[in-house]
mmCIF file of C-alpha atoms in Angstrom:
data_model
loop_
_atom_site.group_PDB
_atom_site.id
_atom_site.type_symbol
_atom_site.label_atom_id
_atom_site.label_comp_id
_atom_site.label_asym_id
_atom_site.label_seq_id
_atom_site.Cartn_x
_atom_site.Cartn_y
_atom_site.Cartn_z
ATOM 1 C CA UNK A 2 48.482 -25.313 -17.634
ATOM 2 C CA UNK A 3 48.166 -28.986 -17.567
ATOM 3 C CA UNK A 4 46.941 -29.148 -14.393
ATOM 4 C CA UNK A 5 44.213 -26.293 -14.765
ATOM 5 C CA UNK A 6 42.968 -28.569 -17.891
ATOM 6 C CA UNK A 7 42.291 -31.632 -16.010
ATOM 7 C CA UNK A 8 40.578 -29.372 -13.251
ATOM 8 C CA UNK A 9 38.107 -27.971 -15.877
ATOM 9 C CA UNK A 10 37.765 -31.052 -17.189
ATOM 10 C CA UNK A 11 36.958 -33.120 -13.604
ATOM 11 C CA UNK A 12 34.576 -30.205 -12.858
ATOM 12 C CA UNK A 13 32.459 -30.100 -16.224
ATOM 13 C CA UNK A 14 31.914 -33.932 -15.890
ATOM 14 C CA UNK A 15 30.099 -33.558 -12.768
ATOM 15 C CA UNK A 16 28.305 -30.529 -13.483
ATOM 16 C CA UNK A 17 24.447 -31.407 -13.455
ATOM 17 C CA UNK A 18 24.369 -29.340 -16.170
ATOM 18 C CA UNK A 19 27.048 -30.246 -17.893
ATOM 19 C CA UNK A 20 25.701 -34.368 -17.059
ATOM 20 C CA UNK A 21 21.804 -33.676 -18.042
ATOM 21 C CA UNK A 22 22.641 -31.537 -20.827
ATOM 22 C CA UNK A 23 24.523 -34.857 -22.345
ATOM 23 C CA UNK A 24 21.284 -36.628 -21.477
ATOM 24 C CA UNK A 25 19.054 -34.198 -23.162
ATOM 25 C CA UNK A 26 21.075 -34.102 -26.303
ATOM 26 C CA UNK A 27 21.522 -37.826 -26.775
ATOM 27 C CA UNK A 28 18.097 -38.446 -26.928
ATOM 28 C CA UNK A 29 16.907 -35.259 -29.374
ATOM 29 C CA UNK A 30 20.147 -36.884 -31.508
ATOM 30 C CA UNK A 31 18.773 -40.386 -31.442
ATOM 31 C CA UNK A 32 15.084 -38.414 -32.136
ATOM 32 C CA UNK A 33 17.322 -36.709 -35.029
ATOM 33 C CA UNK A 34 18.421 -40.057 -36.617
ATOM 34 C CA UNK A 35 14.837 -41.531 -36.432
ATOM 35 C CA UNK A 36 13.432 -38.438 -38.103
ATOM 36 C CA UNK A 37 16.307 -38.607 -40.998
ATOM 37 C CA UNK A 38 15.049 -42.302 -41.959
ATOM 38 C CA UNK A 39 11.633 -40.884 -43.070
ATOM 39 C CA UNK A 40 12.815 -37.471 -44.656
ATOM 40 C CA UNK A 41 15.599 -39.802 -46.822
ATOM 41 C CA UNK A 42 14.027 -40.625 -50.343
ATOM 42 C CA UNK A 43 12.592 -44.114 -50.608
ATOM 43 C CA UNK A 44 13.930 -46.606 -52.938
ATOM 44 C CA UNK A 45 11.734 -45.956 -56.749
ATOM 45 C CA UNK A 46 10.891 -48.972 -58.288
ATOM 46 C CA UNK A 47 12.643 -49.852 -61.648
ATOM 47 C CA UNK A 48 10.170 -48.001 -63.913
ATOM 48 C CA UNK A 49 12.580 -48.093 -67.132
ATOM 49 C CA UNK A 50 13.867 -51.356 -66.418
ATOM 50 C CA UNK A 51 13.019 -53.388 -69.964
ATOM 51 C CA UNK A 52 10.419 -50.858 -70.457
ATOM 52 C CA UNK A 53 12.175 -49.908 -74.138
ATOM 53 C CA UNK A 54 14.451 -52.895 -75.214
ATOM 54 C CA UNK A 55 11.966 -55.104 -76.021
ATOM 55 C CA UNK A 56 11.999 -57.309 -73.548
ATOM 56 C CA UNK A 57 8.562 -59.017 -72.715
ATOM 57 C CA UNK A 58 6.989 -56.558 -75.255
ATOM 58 C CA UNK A 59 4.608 -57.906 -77.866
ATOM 59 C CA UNK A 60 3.375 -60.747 -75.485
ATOM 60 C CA UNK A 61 -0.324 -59.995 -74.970
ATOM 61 C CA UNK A 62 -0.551 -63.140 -73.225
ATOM 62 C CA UNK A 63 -0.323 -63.803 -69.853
ATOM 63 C CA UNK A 64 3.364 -64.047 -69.562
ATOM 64 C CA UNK A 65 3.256 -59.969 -69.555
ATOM 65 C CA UNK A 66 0.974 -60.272 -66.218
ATOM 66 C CA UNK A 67 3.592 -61.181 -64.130
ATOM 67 C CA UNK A 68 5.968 -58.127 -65.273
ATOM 68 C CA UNK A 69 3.236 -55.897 -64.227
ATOM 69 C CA UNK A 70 2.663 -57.326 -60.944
ATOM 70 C CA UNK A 71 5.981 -56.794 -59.998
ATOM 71 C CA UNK A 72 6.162 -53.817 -61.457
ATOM 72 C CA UNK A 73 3.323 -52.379 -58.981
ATOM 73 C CA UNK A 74 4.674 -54.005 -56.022
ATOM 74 C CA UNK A 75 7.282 -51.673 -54.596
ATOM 75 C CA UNK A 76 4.950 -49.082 -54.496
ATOM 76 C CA UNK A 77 2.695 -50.706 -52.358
ATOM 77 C CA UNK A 78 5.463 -52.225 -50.465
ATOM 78 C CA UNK A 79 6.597 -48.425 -49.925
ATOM 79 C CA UNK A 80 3.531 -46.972 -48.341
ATOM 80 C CA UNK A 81 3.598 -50.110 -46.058
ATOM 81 C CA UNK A 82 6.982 -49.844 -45.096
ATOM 82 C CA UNK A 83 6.789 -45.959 -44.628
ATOM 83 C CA UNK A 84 3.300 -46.496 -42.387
ATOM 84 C CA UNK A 85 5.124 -48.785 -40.030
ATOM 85 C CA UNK A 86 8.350 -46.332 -40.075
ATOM 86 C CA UNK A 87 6.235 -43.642 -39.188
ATOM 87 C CA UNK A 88 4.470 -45.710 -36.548
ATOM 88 C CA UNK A 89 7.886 -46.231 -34.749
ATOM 89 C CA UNK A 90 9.028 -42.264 -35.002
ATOM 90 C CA UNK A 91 5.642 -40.728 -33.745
ATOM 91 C CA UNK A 92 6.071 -43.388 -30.937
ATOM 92 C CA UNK A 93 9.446 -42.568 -29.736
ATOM 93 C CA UNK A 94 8.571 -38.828 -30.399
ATOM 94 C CA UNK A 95 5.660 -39.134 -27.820
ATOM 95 C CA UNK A 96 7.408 -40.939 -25.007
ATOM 96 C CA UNK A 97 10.016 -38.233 -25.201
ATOM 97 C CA UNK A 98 7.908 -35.311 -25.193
ATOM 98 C CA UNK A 99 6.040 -37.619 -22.281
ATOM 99 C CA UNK A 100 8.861 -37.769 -20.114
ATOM 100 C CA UNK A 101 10.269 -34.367 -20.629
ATOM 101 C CA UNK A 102 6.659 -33.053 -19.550
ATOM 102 C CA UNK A 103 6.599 -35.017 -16.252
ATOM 103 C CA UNK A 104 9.588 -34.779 -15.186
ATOM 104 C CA UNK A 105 11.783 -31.390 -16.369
ATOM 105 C CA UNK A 106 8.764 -29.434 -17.134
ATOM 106 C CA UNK A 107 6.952 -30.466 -14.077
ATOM 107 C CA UNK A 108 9.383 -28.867 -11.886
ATOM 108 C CA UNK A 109 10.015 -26.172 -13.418
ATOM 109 C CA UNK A 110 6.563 -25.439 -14.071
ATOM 110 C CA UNK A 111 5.657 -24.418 -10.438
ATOM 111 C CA UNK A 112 9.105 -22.419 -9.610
ATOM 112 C CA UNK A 113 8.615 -18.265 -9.746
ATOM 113 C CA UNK A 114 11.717 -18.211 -12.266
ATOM 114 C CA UNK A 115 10.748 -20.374 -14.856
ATOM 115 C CA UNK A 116 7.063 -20.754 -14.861
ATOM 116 C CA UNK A 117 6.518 -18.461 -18.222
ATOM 117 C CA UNK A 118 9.446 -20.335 -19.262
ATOM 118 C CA UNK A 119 7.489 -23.576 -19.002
ATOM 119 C CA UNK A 120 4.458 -21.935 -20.342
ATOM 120 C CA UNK A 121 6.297 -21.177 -23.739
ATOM 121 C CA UNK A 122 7.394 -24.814 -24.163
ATOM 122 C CA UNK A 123 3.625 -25.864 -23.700
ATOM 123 C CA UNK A 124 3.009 -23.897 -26.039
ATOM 124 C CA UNK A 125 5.162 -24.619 -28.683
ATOM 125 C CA UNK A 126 4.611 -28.602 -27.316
ATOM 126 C CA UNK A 127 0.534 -27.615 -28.915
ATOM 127 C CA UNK A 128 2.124 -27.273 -32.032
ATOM 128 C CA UNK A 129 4.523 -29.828 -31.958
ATOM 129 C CA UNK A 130 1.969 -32.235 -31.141
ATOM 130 C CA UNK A 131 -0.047 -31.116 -34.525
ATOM 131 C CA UNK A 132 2.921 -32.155 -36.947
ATOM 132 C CA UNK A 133 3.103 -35.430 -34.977
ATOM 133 C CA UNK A 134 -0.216 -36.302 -35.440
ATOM 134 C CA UNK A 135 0.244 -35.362 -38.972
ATOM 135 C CA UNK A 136 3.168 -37.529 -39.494
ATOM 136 C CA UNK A 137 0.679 -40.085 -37.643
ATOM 137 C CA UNK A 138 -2.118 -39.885 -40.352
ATOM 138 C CA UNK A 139 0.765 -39.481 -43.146
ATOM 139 C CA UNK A 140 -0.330 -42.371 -45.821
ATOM 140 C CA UNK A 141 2.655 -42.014 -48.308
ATOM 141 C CA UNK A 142 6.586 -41.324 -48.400
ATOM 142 C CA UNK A 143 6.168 -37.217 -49.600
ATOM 143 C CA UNK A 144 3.146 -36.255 -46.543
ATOM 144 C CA UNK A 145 5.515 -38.318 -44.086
ATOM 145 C CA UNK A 146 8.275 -36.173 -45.619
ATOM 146 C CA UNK A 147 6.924 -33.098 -44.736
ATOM 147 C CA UNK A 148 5.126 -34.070 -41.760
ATOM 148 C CA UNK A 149 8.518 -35.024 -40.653
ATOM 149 C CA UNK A 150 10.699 -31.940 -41.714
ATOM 150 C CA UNK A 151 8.225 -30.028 -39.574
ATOM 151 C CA UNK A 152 8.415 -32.111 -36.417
ATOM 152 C CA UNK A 153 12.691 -31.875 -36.905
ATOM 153 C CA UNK A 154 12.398 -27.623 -36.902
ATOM 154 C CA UNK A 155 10.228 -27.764 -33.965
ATOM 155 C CA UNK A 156 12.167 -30.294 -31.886
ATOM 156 C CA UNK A 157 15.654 -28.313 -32.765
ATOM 157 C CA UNK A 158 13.651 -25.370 -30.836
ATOM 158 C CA UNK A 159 12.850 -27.591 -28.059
ATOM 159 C CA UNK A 160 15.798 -28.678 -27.574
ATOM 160 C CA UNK A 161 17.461 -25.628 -27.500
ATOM 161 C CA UNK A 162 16.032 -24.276 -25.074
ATOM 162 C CA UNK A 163 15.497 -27.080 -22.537
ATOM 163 C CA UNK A 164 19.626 -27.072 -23.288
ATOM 164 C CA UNK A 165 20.364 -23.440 -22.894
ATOM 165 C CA UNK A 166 17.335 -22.052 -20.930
ATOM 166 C CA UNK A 167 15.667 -24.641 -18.688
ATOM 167 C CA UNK A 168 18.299 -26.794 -17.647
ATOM 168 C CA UNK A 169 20.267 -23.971 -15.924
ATOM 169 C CA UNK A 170 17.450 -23.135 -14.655
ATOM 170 C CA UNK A 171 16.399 -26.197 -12.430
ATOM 171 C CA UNK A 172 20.110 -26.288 -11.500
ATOM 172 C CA UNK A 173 19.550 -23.161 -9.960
ATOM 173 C CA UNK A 174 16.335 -24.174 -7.751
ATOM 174 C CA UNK A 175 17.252 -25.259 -3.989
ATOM 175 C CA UNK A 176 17.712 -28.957 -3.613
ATOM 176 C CA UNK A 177 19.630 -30.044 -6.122
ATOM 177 C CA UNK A 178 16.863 -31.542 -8.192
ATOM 178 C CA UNK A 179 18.199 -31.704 -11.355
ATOM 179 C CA UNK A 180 19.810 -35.205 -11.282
ATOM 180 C CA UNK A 181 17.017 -37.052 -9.944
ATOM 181 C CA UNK A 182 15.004 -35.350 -12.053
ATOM 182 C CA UNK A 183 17.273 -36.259 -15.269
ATOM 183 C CA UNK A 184 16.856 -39.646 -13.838
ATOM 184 C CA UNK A 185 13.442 -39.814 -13.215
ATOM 185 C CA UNK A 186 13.340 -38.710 -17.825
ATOM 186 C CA UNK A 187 15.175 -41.618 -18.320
ATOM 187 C CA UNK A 188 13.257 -44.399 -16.747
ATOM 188 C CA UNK A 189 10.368 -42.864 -18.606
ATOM 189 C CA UNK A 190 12.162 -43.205 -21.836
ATOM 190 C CA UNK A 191 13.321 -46.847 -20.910
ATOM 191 C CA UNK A 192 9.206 -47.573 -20.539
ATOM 192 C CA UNK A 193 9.486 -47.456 -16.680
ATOM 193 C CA UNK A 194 7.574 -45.745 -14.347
ATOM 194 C CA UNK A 195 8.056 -43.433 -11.325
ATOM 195 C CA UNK A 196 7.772 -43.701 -7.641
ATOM 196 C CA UNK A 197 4.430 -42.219 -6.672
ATOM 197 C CA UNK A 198 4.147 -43.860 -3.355
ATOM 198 C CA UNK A 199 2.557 -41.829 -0.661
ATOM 199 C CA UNK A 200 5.610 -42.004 2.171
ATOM 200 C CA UNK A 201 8.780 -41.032 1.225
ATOM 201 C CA UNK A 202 10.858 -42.597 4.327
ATOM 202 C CA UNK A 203 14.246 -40.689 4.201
ATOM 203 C CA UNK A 204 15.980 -42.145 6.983
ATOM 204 C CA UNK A 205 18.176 -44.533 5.626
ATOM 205 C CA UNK A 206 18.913 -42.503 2.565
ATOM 206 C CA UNK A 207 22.500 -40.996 2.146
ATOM 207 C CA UNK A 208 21.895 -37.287 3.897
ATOM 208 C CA UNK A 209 23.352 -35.540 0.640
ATOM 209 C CA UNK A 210 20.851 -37.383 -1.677
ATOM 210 C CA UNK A 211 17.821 -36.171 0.805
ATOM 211 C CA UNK A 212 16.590 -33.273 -0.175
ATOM 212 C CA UNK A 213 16.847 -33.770 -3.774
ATOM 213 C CA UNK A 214 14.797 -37.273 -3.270
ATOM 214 C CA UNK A 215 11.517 -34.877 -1.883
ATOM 215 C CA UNK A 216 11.905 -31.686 -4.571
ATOM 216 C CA UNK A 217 11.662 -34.775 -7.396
ATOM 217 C CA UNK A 218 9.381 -36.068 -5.621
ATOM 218 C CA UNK A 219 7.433 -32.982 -5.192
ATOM 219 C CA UNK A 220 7.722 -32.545 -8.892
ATOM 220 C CA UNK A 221 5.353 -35.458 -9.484
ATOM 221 C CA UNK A 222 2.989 -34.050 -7.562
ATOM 222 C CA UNK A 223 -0.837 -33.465 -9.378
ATOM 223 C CA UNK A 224 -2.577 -30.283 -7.554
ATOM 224 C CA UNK A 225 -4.532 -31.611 -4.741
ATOM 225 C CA UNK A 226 -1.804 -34.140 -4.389
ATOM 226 C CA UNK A 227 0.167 -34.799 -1.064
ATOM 227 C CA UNK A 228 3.314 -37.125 0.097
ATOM 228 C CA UNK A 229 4.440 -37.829 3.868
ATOM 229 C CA UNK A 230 8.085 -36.833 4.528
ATOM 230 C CA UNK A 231 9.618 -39.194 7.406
ATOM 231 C CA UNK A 232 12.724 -38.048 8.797
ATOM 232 C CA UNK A 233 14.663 -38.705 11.965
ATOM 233 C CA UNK A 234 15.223 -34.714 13.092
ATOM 234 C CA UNK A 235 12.915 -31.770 11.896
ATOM 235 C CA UNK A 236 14.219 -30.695 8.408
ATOM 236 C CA UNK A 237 13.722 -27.098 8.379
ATOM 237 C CA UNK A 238 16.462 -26.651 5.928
ATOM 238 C CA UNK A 239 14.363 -28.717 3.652
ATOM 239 C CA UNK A 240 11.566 -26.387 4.658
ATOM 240 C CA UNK A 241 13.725 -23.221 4.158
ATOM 241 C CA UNK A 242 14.529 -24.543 0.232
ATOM 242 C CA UNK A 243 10.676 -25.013 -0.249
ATOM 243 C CA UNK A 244 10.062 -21.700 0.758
ATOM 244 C CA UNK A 245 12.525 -20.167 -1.544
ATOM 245 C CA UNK A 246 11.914 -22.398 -4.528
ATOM 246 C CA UNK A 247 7.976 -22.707 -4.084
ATOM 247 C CA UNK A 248 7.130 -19.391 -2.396
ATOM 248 C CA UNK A 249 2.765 -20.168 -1.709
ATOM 249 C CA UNK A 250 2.936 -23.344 -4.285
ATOM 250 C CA UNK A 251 3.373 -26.486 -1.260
ATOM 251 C CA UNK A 252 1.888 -27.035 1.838
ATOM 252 C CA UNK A 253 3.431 -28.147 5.010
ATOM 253 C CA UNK A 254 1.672 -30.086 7.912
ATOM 254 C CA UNK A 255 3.527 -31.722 10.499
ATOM 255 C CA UNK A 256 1.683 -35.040 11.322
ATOM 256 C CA UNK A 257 4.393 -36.696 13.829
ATOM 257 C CA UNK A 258 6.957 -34.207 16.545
ATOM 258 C CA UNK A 259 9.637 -36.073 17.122
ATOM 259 C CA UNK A 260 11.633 -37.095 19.465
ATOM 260 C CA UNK A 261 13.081 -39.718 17.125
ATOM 261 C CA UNK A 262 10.473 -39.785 14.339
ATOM 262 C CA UNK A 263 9.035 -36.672 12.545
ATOM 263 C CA UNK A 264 6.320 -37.071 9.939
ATOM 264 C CA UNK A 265 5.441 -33.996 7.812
ATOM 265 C CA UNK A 266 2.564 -33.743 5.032
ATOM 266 C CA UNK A 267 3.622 -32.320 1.772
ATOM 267 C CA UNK A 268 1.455 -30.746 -0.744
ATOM 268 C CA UNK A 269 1.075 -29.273 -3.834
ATOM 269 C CA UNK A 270 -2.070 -26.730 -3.474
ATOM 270 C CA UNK A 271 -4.999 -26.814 -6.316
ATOM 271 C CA UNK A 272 -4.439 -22.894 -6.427
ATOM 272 C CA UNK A 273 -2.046 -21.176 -8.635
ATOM 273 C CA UNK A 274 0.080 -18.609 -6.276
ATOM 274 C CA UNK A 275 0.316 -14.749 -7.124
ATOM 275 C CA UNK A 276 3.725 -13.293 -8.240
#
């Protein structure tokens, strides 16, 4: 029994499921926290605070001035501080939703099995964007409140189903894309940017991390937009996995034949295929 355990165990740690999944929910968690700081009630000034004991009552004079001031402060103090709180949220909300949309989305987006998939997300991304820009525009703690409680339900969706439905799903695709493409999401989040270069030189890349190097790199792709593959043999495996995972969505154009050095053209076509 022991030694079944630790087998399960071994395997589900280097599941790319298992692995992204742990990605995926990190970030919506950290997204969680960020959200929690602006749905908390802000600190209320101390509106009762000498207000019946007396205390600096009956001086018409300018000593009560002060008192007041103060007294009005926190309030603005709150909508400043809840402004630049919100600032911070939408921002870290928008390079998420960034990242997840060029990178998990992307892929799935032109694969027969999960394009409606990907098509529902957008959707729901429409609306999602709407509450963010409200919690943008929200001037004071109750409107950044509700802008925010809004945002959490439709992120909890999100990431459901980028957990339980589209995750699987690019695991499934030939090519084993789903790490690099996990990857790729975090250097976005981290502020960094992706390899769009136009030759993708695979040669002295370990073989087994080949073919998942050109499906995320394929990913990136904009219709219209084309990479050169260079290879030291003619990868029709590679070409085989296309064909099955982008049946009519990528073009193929050999440039170079070999012997030593093949060069092949790879596109994503402006068309949409038929299914």
């Amino acid at each position: 029994m022991t030694q079944s355990s630790g087998v399960f165990i071994q395997s589900t740690q280097t599941d790319p499921v298992v692995r992204a999944g742990a990605v995926i929910r990190t970030e919506y968690e950290r997204l969680h926290a960020l959200l929690t700081t602006l749905v908390e009630p802000q600190p209320t000034a101390g509106a009762g605070d000498g207000a019946g004991d007396g205390e600096g009552s009956g001086t018409g004079d300018a000593e009560g001035a002060p008192d007041r001031a103060t007294t009005a402060s926190p309030a603005s103090a709150s909508v400043s501080v809840t402004t630049t709180a919100t600032t911070g949220v939408v921002g870290e909300i928008r390079r998420h939703l960034t990242a997840s949309a060029e990178t998990l989305h992307a892929a799935a987006a032109h694969a027969p099995e999960s394009r409606l998939l990907v098509s529902a997300l957008r959707i729901a991304r429409s609306a999602l964007d709407r509450h963010v820009d409200a919690l943008d525009a929200a001037g004071d703690s109750a409107s950044a409140t509700a802008a925010a409680q809004r945002v959490e339900a439709v992120l909890s969706v999100h990431r459901a189903v980028e957990e339980d439905v589209l995750l699987p799903a690019l695991a499934a695709l030939p090519g084993g894309v789903l790490p690099p493409l996990v990857a790729d999401y975090e250097t976005l989040l981290r502020g960094g940017s992706l390899d769009t270069s136009a030759v993708i030189d695979v040669r002295p890349v370990p073989r087994e991390q080949r073919h998942p190097l050109v499906f995320a790199r394929y990913a990136r792709l904009t219709p219209g937009g084309t990479f050169t593959l260079v290879n030291n043999h003619d990868p029709k495996p590679l070409h085989k996995q296309f064909e099955a995972a982008h049946p009519g969505a990528y073009t193929w154009d050999y440039v170079e034949r070999g012997p030593a050095k093949w060069q092949i053209r790879i596109g994503r076509p402006n068309h949409r295929p038929c299914t």
